[in-house]
Short mmCIF file of C-alpha atoms in Angstrom, two decimals:
data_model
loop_
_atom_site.label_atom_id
_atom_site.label_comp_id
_atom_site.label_asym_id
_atom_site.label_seq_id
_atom_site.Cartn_x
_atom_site.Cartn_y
_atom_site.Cartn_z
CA UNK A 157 -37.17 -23.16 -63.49
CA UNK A 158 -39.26 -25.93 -65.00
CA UNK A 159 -39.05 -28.11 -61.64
CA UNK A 160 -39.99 -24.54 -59.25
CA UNK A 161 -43.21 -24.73 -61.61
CA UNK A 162 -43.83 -27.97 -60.95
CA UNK A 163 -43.85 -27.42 -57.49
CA UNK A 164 -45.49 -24.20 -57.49
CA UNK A 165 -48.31 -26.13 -59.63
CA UNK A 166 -48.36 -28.82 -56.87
CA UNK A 167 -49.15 -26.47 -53.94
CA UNK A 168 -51.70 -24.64 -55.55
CA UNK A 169 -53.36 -27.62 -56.35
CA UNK A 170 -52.87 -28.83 -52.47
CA UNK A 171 -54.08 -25.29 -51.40
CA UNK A 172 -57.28 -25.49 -53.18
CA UNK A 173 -58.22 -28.97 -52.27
CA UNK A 174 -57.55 -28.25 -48.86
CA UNK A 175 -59.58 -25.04 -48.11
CA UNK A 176 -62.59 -25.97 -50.17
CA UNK A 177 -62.47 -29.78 -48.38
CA UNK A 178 -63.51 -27.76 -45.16
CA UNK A 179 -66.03 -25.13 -46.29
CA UNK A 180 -69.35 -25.21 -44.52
CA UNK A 181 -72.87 -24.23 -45.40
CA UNK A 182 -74.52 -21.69 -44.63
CA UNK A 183 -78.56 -21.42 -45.38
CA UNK A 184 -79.54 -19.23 -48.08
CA UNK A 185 -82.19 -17.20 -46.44
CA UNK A 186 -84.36 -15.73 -50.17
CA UNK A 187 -84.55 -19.53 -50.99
CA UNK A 188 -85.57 -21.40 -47.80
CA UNK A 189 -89.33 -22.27 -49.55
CA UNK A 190 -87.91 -23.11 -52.42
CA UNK A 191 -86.08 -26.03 -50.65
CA UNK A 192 -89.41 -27.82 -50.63
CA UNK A 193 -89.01 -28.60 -54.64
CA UNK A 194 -87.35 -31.60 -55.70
CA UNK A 195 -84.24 -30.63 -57.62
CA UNK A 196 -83.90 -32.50 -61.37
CA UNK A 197 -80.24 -33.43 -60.72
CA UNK A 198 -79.45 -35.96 -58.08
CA UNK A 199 -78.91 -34.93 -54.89
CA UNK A 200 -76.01 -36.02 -54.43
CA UNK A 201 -74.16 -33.98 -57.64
CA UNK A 202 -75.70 -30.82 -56.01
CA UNK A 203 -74.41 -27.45 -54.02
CA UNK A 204 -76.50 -25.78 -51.98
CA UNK A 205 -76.02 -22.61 -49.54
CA UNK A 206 -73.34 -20.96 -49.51
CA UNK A 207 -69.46 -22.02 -50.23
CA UNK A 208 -66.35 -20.07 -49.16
CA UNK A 209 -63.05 -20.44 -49.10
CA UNK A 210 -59.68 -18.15 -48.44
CA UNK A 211 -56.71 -19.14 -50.63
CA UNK A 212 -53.17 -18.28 -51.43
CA UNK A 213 -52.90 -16.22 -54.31
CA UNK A 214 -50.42 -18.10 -55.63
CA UNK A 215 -49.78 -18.20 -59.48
CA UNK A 216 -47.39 -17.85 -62.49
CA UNK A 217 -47.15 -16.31 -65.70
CA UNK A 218 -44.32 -15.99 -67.81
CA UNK A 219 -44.87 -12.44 -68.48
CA UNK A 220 -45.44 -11.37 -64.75
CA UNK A 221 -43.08 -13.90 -62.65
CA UNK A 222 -44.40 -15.58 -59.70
CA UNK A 223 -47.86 -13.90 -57.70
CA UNK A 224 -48.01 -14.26 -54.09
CA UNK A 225 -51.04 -12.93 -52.00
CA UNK A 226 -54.44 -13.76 -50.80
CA UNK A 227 -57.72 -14.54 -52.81
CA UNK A 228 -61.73 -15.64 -51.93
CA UNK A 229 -64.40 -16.78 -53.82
CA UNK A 230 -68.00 -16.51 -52.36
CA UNK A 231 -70.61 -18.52 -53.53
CA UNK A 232 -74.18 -18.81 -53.33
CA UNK A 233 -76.21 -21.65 -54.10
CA UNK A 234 -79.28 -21.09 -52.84
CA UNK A 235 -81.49 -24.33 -52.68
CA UNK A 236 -79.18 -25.56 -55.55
CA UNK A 237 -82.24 -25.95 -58.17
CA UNK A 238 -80.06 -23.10 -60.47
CA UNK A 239 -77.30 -25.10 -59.74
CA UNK A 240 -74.25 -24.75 -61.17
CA UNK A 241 -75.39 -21.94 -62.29
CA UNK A 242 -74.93 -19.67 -58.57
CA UNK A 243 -77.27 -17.08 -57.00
CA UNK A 244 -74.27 -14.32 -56.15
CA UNK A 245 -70.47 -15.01 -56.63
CA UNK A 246 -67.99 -12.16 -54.69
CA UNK A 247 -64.20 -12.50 -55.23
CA UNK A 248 -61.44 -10.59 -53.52
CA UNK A 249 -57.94 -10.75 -53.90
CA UNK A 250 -54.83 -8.69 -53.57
CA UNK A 251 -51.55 -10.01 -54.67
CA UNK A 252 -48.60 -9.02 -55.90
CA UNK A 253 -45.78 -11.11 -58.39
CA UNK A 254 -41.69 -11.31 -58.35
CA UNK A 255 -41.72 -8.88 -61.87
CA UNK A 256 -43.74 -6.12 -59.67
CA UNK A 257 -47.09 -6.88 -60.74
CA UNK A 258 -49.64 -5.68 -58.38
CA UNK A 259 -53.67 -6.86 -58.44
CA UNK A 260 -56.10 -5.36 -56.54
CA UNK A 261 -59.78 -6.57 -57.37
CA UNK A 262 -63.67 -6.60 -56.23
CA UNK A 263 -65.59 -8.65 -58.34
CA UNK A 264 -69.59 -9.17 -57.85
CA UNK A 265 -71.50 -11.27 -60.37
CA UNK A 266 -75.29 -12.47 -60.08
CA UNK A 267 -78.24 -13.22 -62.29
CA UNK A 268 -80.53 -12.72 -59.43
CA UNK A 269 -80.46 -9.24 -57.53
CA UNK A 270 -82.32 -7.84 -60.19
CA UNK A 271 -84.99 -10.24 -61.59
CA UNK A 272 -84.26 -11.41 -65.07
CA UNK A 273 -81.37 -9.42 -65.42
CA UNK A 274 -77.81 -10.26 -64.90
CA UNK A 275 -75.32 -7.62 -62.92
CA UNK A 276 -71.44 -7.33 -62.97
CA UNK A 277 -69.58 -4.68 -60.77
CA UNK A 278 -65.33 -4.77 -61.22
CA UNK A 279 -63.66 -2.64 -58.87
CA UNK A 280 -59.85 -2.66 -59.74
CA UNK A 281 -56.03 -1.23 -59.16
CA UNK A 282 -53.54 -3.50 -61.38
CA UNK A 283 -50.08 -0.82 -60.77
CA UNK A 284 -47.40 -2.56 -63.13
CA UNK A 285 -43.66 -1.63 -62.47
CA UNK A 286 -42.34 -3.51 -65.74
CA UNK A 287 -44.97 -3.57 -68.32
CA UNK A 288 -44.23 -5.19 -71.52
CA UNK A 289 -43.58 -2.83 -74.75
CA UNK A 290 -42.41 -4.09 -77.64
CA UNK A 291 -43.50 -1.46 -80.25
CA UNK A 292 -46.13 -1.51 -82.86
CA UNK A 293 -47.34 -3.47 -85.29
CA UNK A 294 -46.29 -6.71 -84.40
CA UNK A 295 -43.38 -8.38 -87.08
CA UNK A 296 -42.34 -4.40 -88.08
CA UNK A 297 -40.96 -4.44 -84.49
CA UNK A 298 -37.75 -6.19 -84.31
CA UNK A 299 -37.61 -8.34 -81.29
CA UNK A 300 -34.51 -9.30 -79.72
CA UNK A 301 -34.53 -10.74 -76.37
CA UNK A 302 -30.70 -10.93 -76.28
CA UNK A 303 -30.86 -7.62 -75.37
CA UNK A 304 -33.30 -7.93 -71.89
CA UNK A 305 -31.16 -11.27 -70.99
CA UNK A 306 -28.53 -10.46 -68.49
CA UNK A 307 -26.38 -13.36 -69.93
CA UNK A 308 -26.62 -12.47 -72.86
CA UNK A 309 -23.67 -10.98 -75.11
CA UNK A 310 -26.00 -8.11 -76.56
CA UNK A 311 -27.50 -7.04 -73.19
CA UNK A 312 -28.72 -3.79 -73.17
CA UNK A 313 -30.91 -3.90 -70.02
CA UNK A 314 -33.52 -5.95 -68.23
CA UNK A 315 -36.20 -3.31 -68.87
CA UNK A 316 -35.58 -2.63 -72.34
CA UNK A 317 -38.73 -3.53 -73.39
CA UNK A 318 -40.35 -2.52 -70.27
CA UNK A 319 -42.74 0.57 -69.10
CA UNK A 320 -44.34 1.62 -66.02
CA UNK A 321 -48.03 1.12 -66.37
CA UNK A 322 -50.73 1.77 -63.38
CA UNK A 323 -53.93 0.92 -64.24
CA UNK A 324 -57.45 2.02 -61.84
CA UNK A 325 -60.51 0.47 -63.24
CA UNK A 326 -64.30 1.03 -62.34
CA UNK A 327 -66.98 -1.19 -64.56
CA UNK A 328 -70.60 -1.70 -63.75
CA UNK A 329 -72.18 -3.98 -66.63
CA UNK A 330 -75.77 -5.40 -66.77
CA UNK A 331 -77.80 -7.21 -69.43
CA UNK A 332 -81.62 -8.40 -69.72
CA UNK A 333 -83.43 -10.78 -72.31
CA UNK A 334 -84.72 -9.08 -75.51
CA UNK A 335 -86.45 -12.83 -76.62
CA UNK A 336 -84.83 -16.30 -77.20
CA UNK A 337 -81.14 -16.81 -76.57
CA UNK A 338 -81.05 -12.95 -77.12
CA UNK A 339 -79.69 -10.26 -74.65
CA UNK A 340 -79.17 -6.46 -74.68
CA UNK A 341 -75.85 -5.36 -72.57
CA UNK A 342 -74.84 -1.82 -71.76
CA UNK A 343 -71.84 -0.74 -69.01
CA UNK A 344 -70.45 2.08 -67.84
CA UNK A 345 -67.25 2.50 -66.43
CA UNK A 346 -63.70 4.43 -66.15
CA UNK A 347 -59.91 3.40 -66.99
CA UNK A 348 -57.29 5.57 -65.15
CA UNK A 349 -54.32 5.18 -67.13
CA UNK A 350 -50.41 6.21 -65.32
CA UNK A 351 -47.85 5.27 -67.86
CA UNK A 352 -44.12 6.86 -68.18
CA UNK A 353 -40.51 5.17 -68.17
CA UNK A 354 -39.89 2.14 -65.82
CA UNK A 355 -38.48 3.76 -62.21
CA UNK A 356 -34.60 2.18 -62.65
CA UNK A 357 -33.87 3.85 -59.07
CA UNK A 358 -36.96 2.36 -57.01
CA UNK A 359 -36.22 -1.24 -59.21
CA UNK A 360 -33.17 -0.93 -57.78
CA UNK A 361 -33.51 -0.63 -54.34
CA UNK A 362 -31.79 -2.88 -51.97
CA UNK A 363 -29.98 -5.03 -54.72
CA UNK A 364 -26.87 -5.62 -55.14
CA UNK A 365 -24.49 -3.65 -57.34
CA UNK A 366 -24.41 -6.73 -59.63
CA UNK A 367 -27.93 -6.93 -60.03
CA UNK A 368 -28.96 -3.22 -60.56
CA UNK A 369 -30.49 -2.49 -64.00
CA UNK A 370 -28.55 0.04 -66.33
CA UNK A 371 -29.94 3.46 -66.51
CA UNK A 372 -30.13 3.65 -70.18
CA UNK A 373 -33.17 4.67 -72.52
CA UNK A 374 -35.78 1.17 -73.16
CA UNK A 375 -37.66 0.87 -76.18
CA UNK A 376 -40.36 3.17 -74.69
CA UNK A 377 -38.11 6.43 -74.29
CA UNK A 378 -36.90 5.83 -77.84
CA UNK A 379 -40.54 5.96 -79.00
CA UNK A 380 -41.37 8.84 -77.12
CA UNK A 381 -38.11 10.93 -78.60
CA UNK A 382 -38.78 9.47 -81.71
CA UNK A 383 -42.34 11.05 -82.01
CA UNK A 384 -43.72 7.91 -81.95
CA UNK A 385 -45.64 8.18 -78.88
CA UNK A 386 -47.68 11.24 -79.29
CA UNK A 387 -47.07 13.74 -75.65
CA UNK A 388 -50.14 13.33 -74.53
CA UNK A 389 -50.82 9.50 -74.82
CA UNK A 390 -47.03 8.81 -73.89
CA UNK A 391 -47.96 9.85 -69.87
CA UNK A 392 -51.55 7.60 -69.76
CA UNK A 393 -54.97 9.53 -68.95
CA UNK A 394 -58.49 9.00 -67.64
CA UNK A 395 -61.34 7.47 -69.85
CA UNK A 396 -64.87 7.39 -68.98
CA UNK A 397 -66.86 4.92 -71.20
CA UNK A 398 -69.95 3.55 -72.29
CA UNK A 399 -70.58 0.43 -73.95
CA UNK A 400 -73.69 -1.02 -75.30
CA UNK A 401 -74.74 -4.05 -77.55
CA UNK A 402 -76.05 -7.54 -78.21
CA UNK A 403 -75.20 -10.76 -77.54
CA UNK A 404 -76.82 -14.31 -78.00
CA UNK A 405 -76.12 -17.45 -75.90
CA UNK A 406 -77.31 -20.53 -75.64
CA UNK A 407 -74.86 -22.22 -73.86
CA UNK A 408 -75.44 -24.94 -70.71
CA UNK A 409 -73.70 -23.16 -68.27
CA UNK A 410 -71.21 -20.49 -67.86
CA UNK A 411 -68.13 -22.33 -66.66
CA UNK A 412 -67.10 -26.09 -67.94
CA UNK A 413 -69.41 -25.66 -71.00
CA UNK A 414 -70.30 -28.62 -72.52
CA UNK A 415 -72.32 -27.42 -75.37
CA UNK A 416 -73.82 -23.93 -77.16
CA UNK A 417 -72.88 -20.72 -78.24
CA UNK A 418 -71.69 -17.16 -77.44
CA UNK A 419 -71.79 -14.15 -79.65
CA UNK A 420 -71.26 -10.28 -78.68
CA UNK A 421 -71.48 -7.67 -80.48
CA UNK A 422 -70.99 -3.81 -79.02
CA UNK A 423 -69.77 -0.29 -79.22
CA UNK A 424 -67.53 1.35 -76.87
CA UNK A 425 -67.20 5.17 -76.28
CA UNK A 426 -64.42 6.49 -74.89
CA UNK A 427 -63.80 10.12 -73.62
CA UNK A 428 -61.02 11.56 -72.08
CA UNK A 429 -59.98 14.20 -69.70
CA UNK A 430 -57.53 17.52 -69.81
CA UNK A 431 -55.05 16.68 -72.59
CA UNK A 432 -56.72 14.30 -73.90
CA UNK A 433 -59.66 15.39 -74.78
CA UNK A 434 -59.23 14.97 -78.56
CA UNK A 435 -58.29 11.03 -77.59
CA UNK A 436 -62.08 10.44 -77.84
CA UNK A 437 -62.73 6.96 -79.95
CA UNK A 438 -65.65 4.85 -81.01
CA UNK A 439 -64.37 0.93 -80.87
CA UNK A 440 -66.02 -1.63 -81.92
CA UNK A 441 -65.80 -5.30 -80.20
CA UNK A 442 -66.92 -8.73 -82.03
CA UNK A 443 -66.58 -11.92 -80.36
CA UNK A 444 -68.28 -15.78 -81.35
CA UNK A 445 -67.75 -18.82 -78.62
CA UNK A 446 -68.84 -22.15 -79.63
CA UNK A 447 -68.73 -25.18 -77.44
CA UNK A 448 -69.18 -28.57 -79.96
CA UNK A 449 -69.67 -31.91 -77.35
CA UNK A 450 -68.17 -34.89 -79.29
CA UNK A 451 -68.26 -37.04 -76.79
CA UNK A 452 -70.72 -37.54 -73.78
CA UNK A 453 -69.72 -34.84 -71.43
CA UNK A 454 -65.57 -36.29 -71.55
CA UNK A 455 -64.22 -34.48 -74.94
CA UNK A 456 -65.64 -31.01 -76.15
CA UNK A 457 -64.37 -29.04 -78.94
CA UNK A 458 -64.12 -25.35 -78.26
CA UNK A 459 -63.27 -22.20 -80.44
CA UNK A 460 -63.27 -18.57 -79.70
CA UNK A 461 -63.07 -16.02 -82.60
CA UNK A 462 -62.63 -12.48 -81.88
CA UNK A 463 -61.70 -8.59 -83.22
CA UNK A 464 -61.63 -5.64 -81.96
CA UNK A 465 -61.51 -2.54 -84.37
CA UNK A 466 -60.85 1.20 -83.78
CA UNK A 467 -63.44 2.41 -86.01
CA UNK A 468 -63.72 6.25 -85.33
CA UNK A 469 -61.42 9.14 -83.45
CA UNK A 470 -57.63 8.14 -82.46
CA UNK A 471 -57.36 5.89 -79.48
CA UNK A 472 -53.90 5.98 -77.83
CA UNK A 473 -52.51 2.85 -78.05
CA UNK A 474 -53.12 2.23 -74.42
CA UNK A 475 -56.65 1.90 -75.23
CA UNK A 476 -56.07 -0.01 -78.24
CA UNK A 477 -53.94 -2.83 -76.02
CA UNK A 478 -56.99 -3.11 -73.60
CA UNK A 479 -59.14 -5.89 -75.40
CA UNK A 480 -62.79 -4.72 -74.18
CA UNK A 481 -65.01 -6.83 -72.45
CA UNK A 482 -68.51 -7.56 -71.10
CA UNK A 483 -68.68 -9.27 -68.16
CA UNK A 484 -64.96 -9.43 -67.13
CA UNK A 485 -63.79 -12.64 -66.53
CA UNK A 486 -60.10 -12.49 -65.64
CA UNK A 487 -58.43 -9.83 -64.13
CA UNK A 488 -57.29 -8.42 -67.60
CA UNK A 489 -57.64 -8.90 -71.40
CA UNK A 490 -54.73 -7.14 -73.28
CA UNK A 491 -54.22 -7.91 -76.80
CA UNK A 492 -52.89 -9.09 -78.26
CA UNK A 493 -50.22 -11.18 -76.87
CA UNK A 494 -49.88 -13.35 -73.33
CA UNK A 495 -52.49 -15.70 -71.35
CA UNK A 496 -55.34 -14.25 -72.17
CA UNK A 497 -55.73 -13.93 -76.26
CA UNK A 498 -52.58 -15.59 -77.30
CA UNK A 499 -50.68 -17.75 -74.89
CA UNK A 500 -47.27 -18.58 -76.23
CA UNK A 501 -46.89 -14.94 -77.02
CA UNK A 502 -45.13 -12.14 -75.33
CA UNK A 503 -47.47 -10.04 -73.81
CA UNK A 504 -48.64 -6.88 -75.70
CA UNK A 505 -46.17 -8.22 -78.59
CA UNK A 506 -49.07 -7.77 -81.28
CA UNK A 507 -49.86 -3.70 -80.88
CA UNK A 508 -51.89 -2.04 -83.69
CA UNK A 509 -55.23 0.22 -83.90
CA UNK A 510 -57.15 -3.00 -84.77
CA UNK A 511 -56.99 -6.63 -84.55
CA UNK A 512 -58.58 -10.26 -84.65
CA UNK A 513 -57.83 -13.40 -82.81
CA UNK A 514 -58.33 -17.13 -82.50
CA UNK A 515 -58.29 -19.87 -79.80
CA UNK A 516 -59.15 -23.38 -80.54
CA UNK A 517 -59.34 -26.32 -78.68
CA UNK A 518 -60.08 -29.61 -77.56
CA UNK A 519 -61.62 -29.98 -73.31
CA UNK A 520 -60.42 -33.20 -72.50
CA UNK A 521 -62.13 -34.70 -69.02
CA UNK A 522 -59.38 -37.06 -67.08
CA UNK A 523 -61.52 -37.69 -64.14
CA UNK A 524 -63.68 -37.28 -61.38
CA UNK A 525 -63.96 -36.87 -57.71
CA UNK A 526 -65.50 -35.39 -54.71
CA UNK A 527 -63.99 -34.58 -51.74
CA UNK A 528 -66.31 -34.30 -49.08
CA UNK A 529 -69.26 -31.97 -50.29
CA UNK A 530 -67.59 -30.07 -53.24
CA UNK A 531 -67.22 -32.13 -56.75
CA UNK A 532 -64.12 -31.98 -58.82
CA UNK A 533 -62.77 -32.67 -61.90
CA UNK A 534 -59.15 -32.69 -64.06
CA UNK A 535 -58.73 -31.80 -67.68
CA UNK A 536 -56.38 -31.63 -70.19
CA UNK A 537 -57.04 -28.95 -73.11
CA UNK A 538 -54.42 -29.15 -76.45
CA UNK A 539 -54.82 -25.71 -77.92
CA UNK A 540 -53.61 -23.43 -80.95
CA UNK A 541 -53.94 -19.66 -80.66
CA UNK A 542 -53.61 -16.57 -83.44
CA UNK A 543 -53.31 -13.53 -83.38
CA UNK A 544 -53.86 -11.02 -87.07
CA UNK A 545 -53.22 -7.57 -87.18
CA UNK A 546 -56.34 -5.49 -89.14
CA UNK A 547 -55.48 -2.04 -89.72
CA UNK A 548 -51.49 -1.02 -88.05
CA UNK A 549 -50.40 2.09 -87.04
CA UNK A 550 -48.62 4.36 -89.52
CA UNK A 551 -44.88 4.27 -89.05
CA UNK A 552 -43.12 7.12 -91.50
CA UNK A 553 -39.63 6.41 -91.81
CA UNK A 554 -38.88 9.98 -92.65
CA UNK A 555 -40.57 11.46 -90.00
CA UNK A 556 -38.61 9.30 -87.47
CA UNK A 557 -35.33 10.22 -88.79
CA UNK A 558 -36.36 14.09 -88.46
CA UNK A 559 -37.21 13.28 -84.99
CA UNK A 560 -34.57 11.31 -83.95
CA UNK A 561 -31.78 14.29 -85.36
CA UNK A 562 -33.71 16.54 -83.06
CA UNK A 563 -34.29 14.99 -79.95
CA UNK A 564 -32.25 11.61 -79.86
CA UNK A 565 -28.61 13.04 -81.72
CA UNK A 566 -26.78 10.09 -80.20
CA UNK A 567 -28.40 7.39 -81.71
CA UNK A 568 -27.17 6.44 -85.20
CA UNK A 569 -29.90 6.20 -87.35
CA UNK A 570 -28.03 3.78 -89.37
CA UNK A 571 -29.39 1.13 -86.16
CA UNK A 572 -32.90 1.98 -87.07
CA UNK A 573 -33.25 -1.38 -88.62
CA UNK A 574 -32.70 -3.00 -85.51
CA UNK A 575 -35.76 -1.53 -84.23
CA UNK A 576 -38.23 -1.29 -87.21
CA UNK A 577 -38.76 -2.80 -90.54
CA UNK A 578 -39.71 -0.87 -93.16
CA UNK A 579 -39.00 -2.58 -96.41
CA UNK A 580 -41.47 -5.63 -96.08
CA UNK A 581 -44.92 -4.38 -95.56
CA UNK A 582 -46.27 -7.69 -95.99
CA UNK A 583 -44.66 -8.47 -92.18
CA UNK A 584 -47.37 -6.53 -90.12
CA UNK A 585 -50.44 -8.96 -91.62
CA UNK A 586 -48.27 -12.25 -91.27
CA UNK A 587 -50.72 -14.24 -88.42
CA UNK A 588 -48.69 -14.99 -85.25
CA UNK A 589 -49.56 -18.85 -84.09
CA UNK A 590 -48.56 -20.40 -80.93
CA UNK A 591 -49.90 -23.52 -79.32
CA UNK A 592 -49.41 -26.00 -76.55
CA UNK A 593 -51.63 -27.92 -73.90
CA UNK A 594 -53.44 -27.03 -70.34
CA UNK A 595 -54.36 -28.34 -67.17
CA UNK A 596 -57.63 -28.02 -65.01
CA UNK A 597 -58.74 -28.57 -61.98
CA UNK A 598 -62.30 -27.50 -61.72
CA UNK A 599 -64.73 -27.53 -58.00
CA UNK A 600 -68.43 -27.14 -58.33
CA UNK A 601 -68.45 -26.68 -62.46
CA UNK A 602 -67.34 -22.96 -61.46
CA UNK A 603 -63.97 -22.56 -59.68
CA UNK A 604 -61.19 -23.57 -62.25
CA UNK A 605 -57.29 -23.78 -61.43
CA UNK A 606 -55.53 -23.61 -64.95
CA UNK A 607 -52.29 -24.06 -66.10
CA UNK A 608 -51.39 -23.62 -69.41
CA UNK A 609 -47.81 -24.44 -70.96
CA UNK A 610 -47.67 -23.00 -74.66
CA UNK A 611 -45.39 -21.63 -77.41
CA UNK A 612 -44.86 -19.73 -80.24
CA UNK A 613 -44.86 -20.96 -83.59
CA UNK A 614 -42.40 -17.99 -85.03
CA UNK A 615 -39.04 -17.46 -82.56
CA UNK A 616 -39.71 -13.54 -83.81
CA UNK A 617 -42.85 -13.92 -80.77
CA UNK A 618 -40.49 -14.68 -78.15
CA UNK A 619 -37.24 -16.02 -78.77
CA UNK A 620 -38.70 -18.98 -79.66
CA UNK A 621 -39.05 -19.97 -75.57
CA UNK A 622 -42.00 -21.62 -74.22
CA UNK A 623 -44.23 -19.59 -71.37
CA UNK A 624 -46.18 -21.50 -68.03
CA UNK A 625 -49.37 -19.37 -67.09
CA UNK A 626 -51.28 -20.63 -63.88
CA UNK A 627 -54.81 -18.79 -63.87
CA UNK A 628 -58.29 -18.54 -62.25
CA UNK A 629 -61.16 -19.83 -65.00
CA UNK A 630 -61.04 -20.78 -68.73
CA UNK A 631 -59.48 -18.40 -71.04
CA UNK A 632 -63.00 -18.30 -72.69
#
């Protein structure tokens, strides 16, 4: 496995050098008087026009197998006097991964349609065949990955901690300058949510008899006849939302940042449709970036801390796993759990009505070099990651048992210990760590090819195995 990453890593990396070497330029028509200013920055560390390229989706992460499919960036320049900063990035891809992982996504980012005002319009279908679920509240759900590994004496099933998850998504977000480093943001948007059992028939098309998962009940059909999983949240729904709030940043630039900071604070509504229309929630989203150069532009010491708390109605836990955004980044933020809040961590692993989380690190540049017009760099980033648990959901041991003689009479409740831990409360607000070290490879202070090997600090996170995520931009 280790040496198919490796070689994976290698191709991407070939991939990307390759296309971008042989991008052309293409005028930028709004800018063409412009051109007759002298830009600060030599000119030879400059990127004007317009760059494209049209790349192999090609990726890993631990949680999702291997991605295969078809990605572009756009760029726009301009007359490169905003530069790095661009005047309109577009990015399309559409891949799929070896798990059943699907990602469909529009992205359209600019500071400069609308004067003095930045605009971001996502546009995406993520469908998930095997969606992690692991149960709530983090260290009060036993994990035990004998049980999903085939060679495993205690194999249950593949799936067993597995869901079916589709997920459409629709966010327009925009944001102007109230004075200073400070900035209002508001967004609308909607979440169309499909969750129910994973499909063990269409998983198990075309395989062979020896390699067809078990149709027995995963962790997710024991929550639902358990009465864990309320009816209506257990099958998904659709959310309309708003989202407003302020933010401050003073940071050099958006992507490689050497120096600065980045704080949001804001409110997100959610609504919902048919039965739910009682899931309606109020959540409330905190996040502070800070980028510390210590030295030159080579070594910069970077933090993120964030929460997110569910401060108002009774969010399904689908909702609650979505870590809200402004300005999405990556394709998505789930928390907490997995490459994009905790790496190390089994994705979704930390589920609970509210949360906080940590990533620090230290930016290491390797070196430079360009390759014909476009400027590169490699990086090496040492990290540590955490992940708390705020306010968990209530788990009644009584009420379970009730449940499970009424609609699960096969399972001896003598196993629920296996499942759920009710004796040590003190196990939901033990902080899950996990750390390791990353690779970059960024073009044009704005493109970035990451890889990111990490690991948990607690075998109760995942087995105590390492994970290998290979991702599009800095985690923050």
């Amino acid at each position: 496995m280790k040496k198919t990453v490796l070689i994976l890593i290698m191709a991407m990396l070939a991939n990307v050098l390759t296309a971008y070497a042989n991008v052309g330029d293409i005028d930028s028509l709004p800018n063409k008087k412009a051109k007759k200013e002298k830009p600060k920055k030599e000119k030879s560390e400059i990127r004007t026009g317009w760059t494209f390229g049209i790349l192999p989706s090609v990726g890993y992460d631990a949680d999702k197998g291997f991605q295969y499919g078809v990605l572009s960036n756009v760029y726009d320049f301009g007359d490169g006097s905003a530069y790095p900063d661009y005047i309109h990035s577009l990015y399309f891809e559409a891949a799929y991964t070896t798990k059943r992982s699907g990602l469909f996504r529009f992205a359209y980012d600019s500071k400069y349609l609308i004067p003095k005002h930045r605009l971001n319009i996502d546009v995406s279908y993520l469908p998930d065949a095997l969606c992690d679920f692991y149960g709530y509240n983090g260290y009060q759900s036993v994990y035990n990955g004998g049980w999903a590994r085939k060679k495993s004496d205690d194999y249950v099933s593949r799936a067993f901690y597995k869901s079916q998850r589709d997920l459409f998504r629709f966010v327009t977000d925009i944001n102007g300058n109230i004075g200073g480093d400070w900035y209002w943001n508001a967004g609308v948007g909607v979440l169309g949510y499909n969750i129910a059992p994973v499909n063990i028939d269409m998983i198990n098309k075309g395989k062979k008899p020896e390699n067809m998962l078990p149709d027995v009940d995963g962790l997710y059909d024991k929550y639902v006849k358990w009465g864990i999983l309320s009816p209506a949240e257990a099958n998904g729904g659709w959310h309309p939302f708003v989202h407003g709030g302020i933010s401050f940043d003073n940071r050099d630039r958006q992507q490689n940042t050497k120096k600065g900071m980045n704080a949001e604070f804001f409110l997100t509504y959610y609504a919902g449709f048919g039965e739910d229309k009682e899931a309606n929630s109020l959540i409330f989203n905190a996040s502070f970036r800070h980028f510390v150069p210590v030295y030159k532009d080579i070594i910069t010491f970077a933090y993120r801390l964030a929460t997110q708390l569910d401060v108002a109605g009774d969010a399904p836990f689908y909702l609650n796993n979505y870590y809200n955004n402004i300005f999405i980044q990556r394709v998505l933020y789930e928390g907490l759990g997995g490459g994009n809040t905790n790496r190390g961590i089994l994705r979704n692993r930390i589920s609970a009505k509210s949360y906080a989380f940590a990533n620090v690190e230290f930016r290491f540049q390797i070196c430079k070099f360009d390759i014909g017009k476009e400027h590169f760099f490699i990086g090496l980033n040492p990290f540590v990651d955490m992940g708390l648990i705020l306010q968990p959901y209530r788990l009644d041991r009584n009420t379970i048992l009730d449940n499970i003689e009424q609609n699960d009479p096969d399972f001896d409740p003598a196993n629920l210990s296996d499942y759920i831990v009710f004796d040590d409360s003190k196990n939901v607000y033990r902080p899950h760590f996990s750390g390791g070290i990353g690779l970059k490879l960024m073009m044009n202070d704005n493109f970035v090819l990451s890889v990111d090997w990490a690991a948990p600090f607690d075998k109760r996170d995942n087995d105590g195995m390492a994970n290998i995520y290979v991702k599009v931009g800095y985690m923050f």
